[in-house]
Amino acid sequence: MDHIADAQRTDLMTITRFVLNEQSKHPESRGDFTILLNHIVLGCKFVCSSVNKAGLAKLIGLAGETNVQGEEQKKLDVLSNEVFIKALISSGRTSILVSEEDEEATFVEASLRGKYCVVFDPLDGSSNIDCGVSIGTIFGIYMVKDVNEPTLEDVLQSGKNMLAAGYCMYGSSCTFVLTTGKGVNGFTLDPSLGEFILTHPDIKIPKKGKIYSVNEGNAMNWDGPTASYVERCKFPKDGSSPKSLRYIGSMVADVHRTLLYGGIFLYPADKKSPNGKLRVLYEVFPMSFLMEQAGGQAFTGKQRALDLIPKKLHERSPIFLGSYDDVEEIKALYAAEAK
């Protein structure tokens, strides 16, 4: 990368310009998706600003409420959830909103209704807020079948029907990663401009990686295939170098690293959580969609992750996602156990 040349660039591809360019390829498009995405981007900028000054603004700490998952809500969780719900409703392009923080889906009133459903985790990894670790927002977008009569069936469908998915990571820089079903692109917020600039065009995950990412503190509760796979990572039998363990404990940060550097992210089912811990609609599906669009795979231990059809809004699932060859290896271990 030529950093000097980069510093002199004046032809900047902003996320708005990028999406408008994509829109121009579809003459029938009326700009609804562009407007929706602009509201999501605005929400991310607001949350990024709040995360950066959380300590100063006394936004760190508990809000004193518990969300539907039984987790204590951070003040930033509550704020982020309100920001995204208001931004999405005011776009006039949504019918149903599903948030990790709310037990029930939000149905938008008829006068503000549009043709999209958005599922989102407003602040993933929020247990890491107090120690300054990267956290993020995850979202997925579906099309509603009937704008006049939206139902839960519009969101309780297979992940392969998603129109778009992405995440925004609030870390040393603010990074927005997006797929609309035609590859994956990454944008970085330039604070001086207040704009997301295209910095990672057409992201492709390496076919095989050197990193595995898993909470090894749960190892005593793992099933056979997961334990065997991690053992192979640490003590390879083919004479190759062992994989490096990298685990942040914030899904957005762990998946972002996996996407850029390759390797595998594992959050298996175990004896304590037989159905896994990550939520299907707004964690597993968007990240699986992104990973497949970048040339990787996502697997639940039984099937392709995007083929799941959730029955509940906050349903959970195990997930293994990352480089194509690495996921193939764990798929083979589950297949062998099934025999």
Short mmCIF file of C-alpha atoms in Angstrom, two decimals:
data_model
loop_
_atom_site.label_atom_id
_atom_site.label_comp_id
_atom_site.label_asym_id
_atom_site.label_seq_id
_atom_site.Cartn_x
_atom_site.Cartn_y
_atom_site.Cartn_z
CA MET A 1 0.00 0.00 0.00
CA ASP A 2 1.37 3.41 -0.98
CA HIS A 3 0.57 5.50 2.11
CA ILE A 4 1.98 8.72 0.63
CA ALA A 5 -0.20 8.36 -2.47
CA ASP A 6 -3.18 7.51 -0.25
CA ALA A 7 -2.64 10.67 1.76
CA GLN A 8 -2.77 12.76 -1.43
CA ARG A 9 -5.95 11.18 -2.82
CA THR A 10 -8.74 13.59 -3.51
CA ASP A 11 -11.14 11.25 -5.33
CA LEU A 12 -12.69 9.64 -2.26
CA MET A 13 -15.27 6.88 -2.57
CA THR A 14 -17.68 7.54 0.28
CA ILE A 15 -20.21 4.92 1.32
CA THR A 16 -23.05 7.12 0.02
CA ARG A 17 -21.40 7.48 -3.38
CA PHE A 18 -20.65 3.75 -3.44
CA VAL A 19 -24.28 2.80 -2.77
CA LEU A 20 -25.57 5.35 -5.30
CA ASN A 21 -23.21 3.87 -7.92
CA GLU A 22 -24.64 0.42 -7.18
CA GLN A 23 -28.17 1.83 -7.35
CA SER A 24 -27.50 3.29 -10.82
CA LYS A 25 -26.91 -0.27 -12.10
CA HIS A 26 -30.58 -1.01 -11.39
CA PRO A 27 -32.76 1.39 -13.42
CA GLU A 28 -35.89 0.15 -11.66
CA SER A 29 -34.50 1.20 -8.26
CA ARG A 30 -36.28 4.06 -6.51
CA GLY A 31 -33.54 4.73 -3.95
CA ASP A 32 -35.37 3.19 -0.97
CA PHE A 33 -32.46 0.95 -0.03
CA THR A 34 -30.00 3.87 -0.30
CA ILE A 35 -32.14 5.94 2.05
CA LEU A 36 -32.40 3.06 4.55
CA LEU A 37 -28.67 2.47 4.48
CA ASN A 38 -27.98 6.17 5.03
CA HIS A 39 -30.07 6.01 8.21
CA ILE A 40 -28.15 2.93 9.41
CA VAL A 41 -24.87 4.74 8.71
CA LEU A 42 -26.10 7.78 10.64
CA GLY A 43 -26.98 5.54 13.60
CA CYS A 44 -23.48 4.04 13.49
CA LYS A 45 -21.87 7.49 13.48
CA PHE A 46 -23.96 8.51 16.50
CA VAL A 47 -23.06 5.34 18.43
CA CYS A 48 -19.39 5.68 17.45
CA SER A 49 -19.36 9.20 18.88
CA SER A 50 -21.07 7.99 22.07
CA VAL A 51 -18.65 5.06 22.47
CA ASN A 52 -15.66 7.40 22.08
CA LYS A 53 -16.83 9.67 24.88
CA ALA A 54 -18.56 7.04 27.02
CA GLY A 55 -16.34 7.58 30.06
CA LEU A 56 -16.63 11.35 29.91
CA ALA A 57 -20.38 11.26 29.45
CA LYS A 58 -20.85 8.67 32.24
CA LEU A 59 -22.43 6.28 29.76
CA ILE A 60 -20.33 3.42 31.04
CA GLY A 61 -21.95 1.17 33.63
CA LEU A 62 -25.30 -0.53 34.06
CA ALA A 63 -28.64 1.01 33.24
CA GLY A 64 -30.30 -1.05 35.95
CA GLU A 65 -32.46 -3.09 33.59
CA THR A 66 -32.17 -6.60 32.23
CA ASN A 67 -32.79 -7.39 28.57
CA VAL A 68 -34.66 -10.38 27.12
CA GLN A 69 -31.49 -12.52 27.21
CA GLY A 70 -31.20 -12.07 31.00
CA GLU A 71 -28.12 -9.87 30.56
CA GLU A 72 -27.80 -6.63 32.50
CA GLN A 73 -28.08 -3.71 30.11
CA LYS A 74 -25.31 -1.16 29.86
CA LYS A 75 -26.29 2.47 29.50
CA LEU A 76 -24.70 2.47 26.04
CA ASP A 77 -26.81 -0.58 25.08
CA VAL A 78 -29.98 1.29 25.89
CA LEU A 79 -28.84 4.44 24.08
CA SER A 80 -27.71 2.53 20.99
CA ASN A 81 -30.97 0.63 20.79
CA GLU A 82 -33.01 3.83 20.96
CA VAL A 83 -30.81 5.52 18.35
CA PHE A 84 -31.20 2.71 15.82
CA ILE A 85 -34.93 2.25 16.34
CA LYS A 86 -35.56 5.97 15.87
CA ALA A 87 -33.21 6.18 12.86
CA LEU A 88 -34.80 3.16 11.17
CA ILE A 89 -38.39 4.26 11.76
CA SER A 90 -37.68 7.83 10.61
CA SER A 91 -36.23 6.50 7.35
CA GLY A 92 -39.80 5.67 6.31
CA ARG A 93 -38.48 2.51 4.66
CA THR A 94 -39.00 -0.16 7.35
CA SER A 95 -41.95 -2.29 8.48
CA ILE A 96 -40.50 -4.54 11.19
CA LEU A 97 -37.49 -4.08 13.48
CA VAL A 98 -35.99 -6.86 15.57
CA SER A 99 -33.41 -5.84 18.18
CA GLU A 100 -31.42 -7.97 20.60
CA GLU A 101 -32.47 -5.61 23.36
CA ASP A 102 -36.24 -5.92 22.84
CA GLU A 103 -38.27 -9.03 23.58
CA GLU A 104 -40.88 -8.28 20.91
CA ALA A 105 -40.49 -7.09 17.35
CA THR A 106 -41.28 -3.42 16.65
CA PHE A 107 -43.98 -2.97 14.00
CA VAL A 108 -43.73 0.45 12.36
CA GLU A 109 -46.97 2.43 12.16
CA ALA A 110 -48.64 2.38 8.73
CA SER A 111 -47.91 6.02 7.83
CA LEU A 112 -44.12 5.48 8.17
CA ARG A 113 -43.99 1.97 6.77
CA GLY A 114 -41.64 0.79 4.01
CA LYS A 115 -40.69 -2.47 2.31
CA TYR A 116 -37.75 -3.56 4.50
CA CYS A 117 -37.30 -5.47 7.76
CA VAL A 118 -34.14 -4.86 9.77
CA VAL A 119 -32.73 -7.26 12.37
CA PHE A 120 -29.90 -5.88 14.50
CA ASP A 121 -27.74 -6.11 17.58
CA PRO A 122 -27.25 -2.43 18.47
CA LEU A 123 -24.11 -2.96 20.57
CA ASP A 124 -22.50 -6.39 20.33
CA GLY A 125 -19.78 -7.19 22.87
CA SER A 126 -21.02 -4.59 25.33
CA SER A 127 -19.53 -6.47 28.30
CA ASN A 128 -16.22 -5.15 26.95
CA ILE A 129 -17.23 -1.47 27.08
CA ASP A 130 -15.60 -0.75 30.43
CA CYS A 131 -12.18 -2.07 29.35
CA GLY A 132 -12.03 -0.31 25.96
CA VAL A 133 -12.14 -3.42 23.77
CA SER A 134 -13.64 -3.12 20.26
CA ILE A 135 -17.42 -3.50 20.14
CA GLY A 136 -19.86 -3.09 17.28
CA THR A 137 -23.29 -3.04 15.66
CA ILE A 138 -24.52 -5.97 13.51
CA PHE A 139 -27.47 -5.78 11.12
CA GLY A 140 -29.31 -7.72 8.43
CA ILE A 141 -32.00 -6.56 5.99
CA TYR A 142 -34.95 -8.52 4.57
CA MET A 143 -37.70 -7.54 2.18
CA VAL A 144 -41.25 -7.61 3.56
CA LYS A 145 -43.75 -9.67 1.52
CA ASP A 146 -46.69 -7.28 1.94
CA VAL A 147 -46.09 -3.70 3.13
CA ASN A 148 -49.75 -3.40 4.13
CA GLU A 149 -49.68 -6.49 6.33
CA PRO A 150 -46.19 -7.19 7.70
CA THR A 151 -45.95 -10.31 9.90
CA LEU A 152 -43.25 -12.06 11.92
CA GLU A 153 -42.91 -14.52 9.03
CA ASP A 154 -41.15 -11.70 7.17
CA VAL A 155 -38.19 -11.98 9.56
CA LEU A 156 -38.47 -15.62 10.61
CA GLN A 157 -37.04 -16.89 7.36
CA SER A 158 -33.83 -18.41 6.08
CA GLY A 159 -30.70 -16.26 6.18
CA LYS A 160 -30.06 -16.90 2.49
CA ASN A 161 -33.04 -14.59 1.78
CA MET A 162 -31.28 -11.58 3.28
CA LEU A 163 -30.84 -8.65 0.90
CA ALA A 164 -27.93 -7.12 2.77
CA ALA A 165 -25.93 -7.52 5.96
CA GLY A 166 -23.11 -5.73 7.69
CA TYR A 167 -21.49 -4.56 10.88
CA CYS A 168 -19.87 -1.41 12.21
CA MET A 169 -16.90 -1.91 14.53
CA TYR A 170 -16.03 0.79 17.07
CA GLY A 171 -12.35 0.30 17.82
CA SER A 172 -9.06 2.07 17.11
CA SER A 173 -10.91 3.19 13.97
CA CYS A 174 -14.60 3.00 13.10
CA THR A 175 -15.05 0.43 10.33
CA PHE A 176 -18.26 -0.30 8.41
CA VAL A 177 -18.35 -3.60 6.49
CA LEU A 178 -21.23 -4.24 4.07
CA THR A 179 -22.52 -6.81 1.61
CA THR A 180 -25.56 -6.41 -0.64
CA GLY A 181 -25.11 -9.90 -2.06
CA LYS A 182 -22.38 -8.92 -4.52
CA GLY A 183 -19.15 -9.19 -2.54
CA VAL A 184 -17.99 -7.48 0.65
CA ASN A 185 -16.61 -3.94 1.02
CA GLY A 186 -15.13 -2.16 4.02
CA PHE A 187 -15.30 1.56 4.82
CA THR A 188 -13.45 3.51 7.48
CA LEU A 189 -14.82 6.64 9.15
CA ASP A 190 -12.71 9.72 8.52
CA PRO A 191 -13.51 11.82 11.63
CA SER A 192 -12.34 15.04 9.97
CA LEU A 193 -14.86 14.58 7.13
CA GLY A 194 -17.54 12.72 9.08
CA GLU A 195 -17.69 10.28 6.15
CA PHE A 196 -17.09 6.56 5.71
CA ILE A 197 -14.44 6.13 2.98
CA LEU A 198 -13.92 2.91 0.99
CA THR A 199 -10.67 1.44 2.36
CA HIS A 200 -11.18 -2.31 1.88
CA PRO A 201 -12.71 -2.92 -1.57
CA ASP A 202 -13.90 -6.42 -2.49
CA ILE A 203 -12.73 -8.23 0.66
CA LYS A 204 -11.82 -11.89 0.04
CA ILE A 205 -11.04 -14.16 2.98
CA PRO A 206 -7.92 -16.35 2.50
CA LYS A 207 -8.87 -19.94 1.55
CA LYS A 208 -7.03 -21.23 4.62
CA GLY A 209 -5.90 -19.33 7.70
CA LYS A 210 -3.39 -19.60 10.54
CA ILE A 211 -5.65 -18.39 13.36
CA TYR A 212 -8.42 -20.05 15.36
CA SER A 213 -10.72 -18.07 17.62
CA VAL A 214 -12.65 -19.77 20.42
CA ASN A 215 -13.30 -19.46 24.16
CA GLU A 216 -11.12 -22.31 25.42
CA GLY A 217 -12.45 -21.76 28.92
CA ASN A 218 -15.46 -23.85 27.81
CA ALA A 219 -13.29 -26.75 26.57
CA MET A 220 -14.45 -29.20 29.26
CA ASN A 221 -18.02 -28.86 27.95
CA TRP A 222 -17.30 -29.21 24.20
CA ASP A 223 -18.52 -32.02 21.98
CA GLY A 224 -16.08 -34.44 20.26
CA PRO A 225 -15.67 -32.72 16.86
CA THR A 226 -14.94 -29.29 18.38
CA ALA A 227 -12.43 -30.75 20.85
CA SER A 228 -10.76 -32.75 18.04
CA TYR A 229 -10.55 -29.72 15.76
CA VAL A 230 -8.96 -27.47 18.42
CA GLU A 231 -6.52 -30.28 19.29
CA ARG A 232 -5.50 -30.40 15.60
CA CYS A 233 -5.03 -26.62 15.59
CA LYS A 234 -2.62 -26.89 18.52
CA PHE A 235 -0.91 -30.19 17.66
CA PRO A 236 -1.12 -30.69 13.87
CA LYS A 237 -0.35 -34.26 12.80
CA ASP A 238 0.83 -33.32 9.29
CA GLY A 239 3.98 -31.56 10.46
CA SER A 240 2.61 -28.06 9.74
CA SER A 241 2.91 -25.19 12.22
CA PRO A 242 0.20 -24.94 14.88
CA LYS A 243 -2.45 -22.25 14.45
CA SER A 244 -2.35 -19.17 16.66
CA LEU A 245 -5.18 -18.61 19.14
CA ARG A 246 -6.77 -15.16 19.04
CA TYR A 247 -9.95 -14.55 21.04
CA ILE A 248 -11.26 -11.09 21.89
CA GLY A 249 -14.71 -12.09 23.16
CA SER A 250 -16.44 -9.47 21.00
CA MET A 251 -18.01 -11.17 17.97
CA VAL A 252 -17.64 -8.15 15.67
CA ALA A 253 -13.92 -7.82 16.43
CA ASP A 254 -13.21 -11.58 16.18
CA VAL A 255 -15.13 -11.95 12.91
CA HIS A 256 -13.52 -8.80 11.46
CA ARG A 257 -10.05 -10.18 12.09
CA THR A 258 -11.08 -13.57 10.66
CA LEU A 259 -12.47 -11.90 7.53
CA LEU A 260 -9.25 -9.96 6.87
CA TYR A 261 -6.62 -12.49 7.95
CA GLY A 262 -8.36 -15.83 7.47
CA GLY A 263 -8.80 -18.69 9.91
CA ILE A 264 -11.88 -19.81 11.80
CA PHE A 265 -14.20 -18.41 14.47
CA LEU A 266 -15.89 -21.07 16.61
CA TYR A 267 -18.79 -20.66 19.02
CA PRO A 268 -19.94 -24.26 19.44
CA ALA A 269 -22.79 -25.73 21.41
CA ASP A 270 -21.65 -27.24 24.70
CA LYS A 271 -23.08 -28.91 27.79
CA LYS A 272 -23.94 -25.54 29.35
CA SER A 273 -25.50 -24.15 26.13
CA PRO A 274 -26.74 -27.11 24.07
CA ASN A 275 -28.25 -24.76 21.46
CA GLY A 276 -25.23 -22.48 21.29
CA LYS A 277 -25.19 -18.89 22.54
CA LEU A 278 -25.15 -16.60 19.51
CA ARG A 279 -28.51 -15.40 18.21
CA VAL A 280 -29.52 -16.59 14.76
CA LEU A 281 -31.31 -13.55 13.33
CA TYR A 282 -28.96 -10.70 14.16
CA GLU A 283 -25.60 -12.37 14.85
CA VAL A 284 -25.30 -15.71 13.05
CA PHE A 285 -27.13 -14.78 9.80
CA PRO A 286 -25.48 -11.41 9.03
CA MET A 287 -21.97 -12.70 9.80
CA SER A 288 -22.56 -15.92 7.84
CA PHE A 289 -23.87 -13.93 4.86
CA LEU A 290 -20.77 -11.69 4.94
CA MET A 291 -18.43 -14.66 5.27
CA GLU A 292 -19.96 -16.51 2.30
CA GLN A 293 -19.88 -13.35 0.17
CA ALA A 294 -16.15 -13.05 0.95
CA GLY A 295 -15.51 -16.64 -0.19
CA GLY A 296 -15.68 -18.35 3.20
CA GLN A 297 -18.18 -20.71 4.82
CA ALA A 298 -20.50 -20.79 7.83
CA PHE A 299 -21.65 -24.05 9.44
CA THR A 300 -23.78 -24.84 12.50
CA GLY A 301 -22.43 -28.31 13.23
CA LYS A 302 -25.36 -29.80 11.31
CA GLN A 303 -25.95 -27.64 8.23
CA ARG A 304 -25.07 -24.52 6.29
CA ALA A 305 -25.85 -21.64 8.67
CA LEU A 306 -27.85 -19.63 6.11
CA ASP A 307 -30.22 -22.58 5.54
CA LEU A 308 -31.52 -22.38 9.12
CA ILE A 309 -35.13 -21.25 9.51
CA PRO A 310 -35.60 -19.73 12.99
CA LYS A 311 -38.88 -20.30 14.82
CA LYS A 312 -38.33 -17.58 17.46
CA LEU A 313 -36.97 -14.04 17.31
CA HIS A 314 -34.15 -14.70 19.76
CA GLU A 315 -33.33 -18.28 18.79
CA ARG A 316 -29.72 -19.36 19.26
CA SER A 317 -27.37 -21.57 17.26
CA PRO A 318 -23.81 -22.88 17.34
CA ILE A 319 -21.62 -21.38 14.58
CA PHE A 320 -18.31 -22.14 12.87
CA LEU A 321 -17.35 -19.57 10.27
CA GLY A 322 -14.27 -18.48 8.39
CA SER A 323 -11.88 -19.64 5.67
CA TYR A 324 -13.34 -22.22 3.28
CA ASP A 325 -10.77 -24.98 3.93
CA ASP A 326 -10.81 -24.52 7.71
CA VAL A 327 -14.60 -24.86 7.88
CA GLU A 328 -14.40 -27.88 5.55
CA GLU A 329 -12.17 -29.55 8.13
CA ILE A 330 -14.64 -29.16 10.97
CA LYS A 331 -17.52 -30.21 8.69
CA ALA A 332 -15.60 -33.45 8.00
CA LEU A 333 -15.22 -34.09 11.76
CA TYR A 334 -18.98 -33.67 12.34
CA ALA A 335 -19.74 -35.89 9.33
CA ALA A 336 -17.43 -38.60 10.69
CA GLU A 337 -19.13 -38.45 14.11
CA ALA A 338 -22.58 -38.70 12.49
CA LYS A 339 -21.56 -42.02 10.92
#
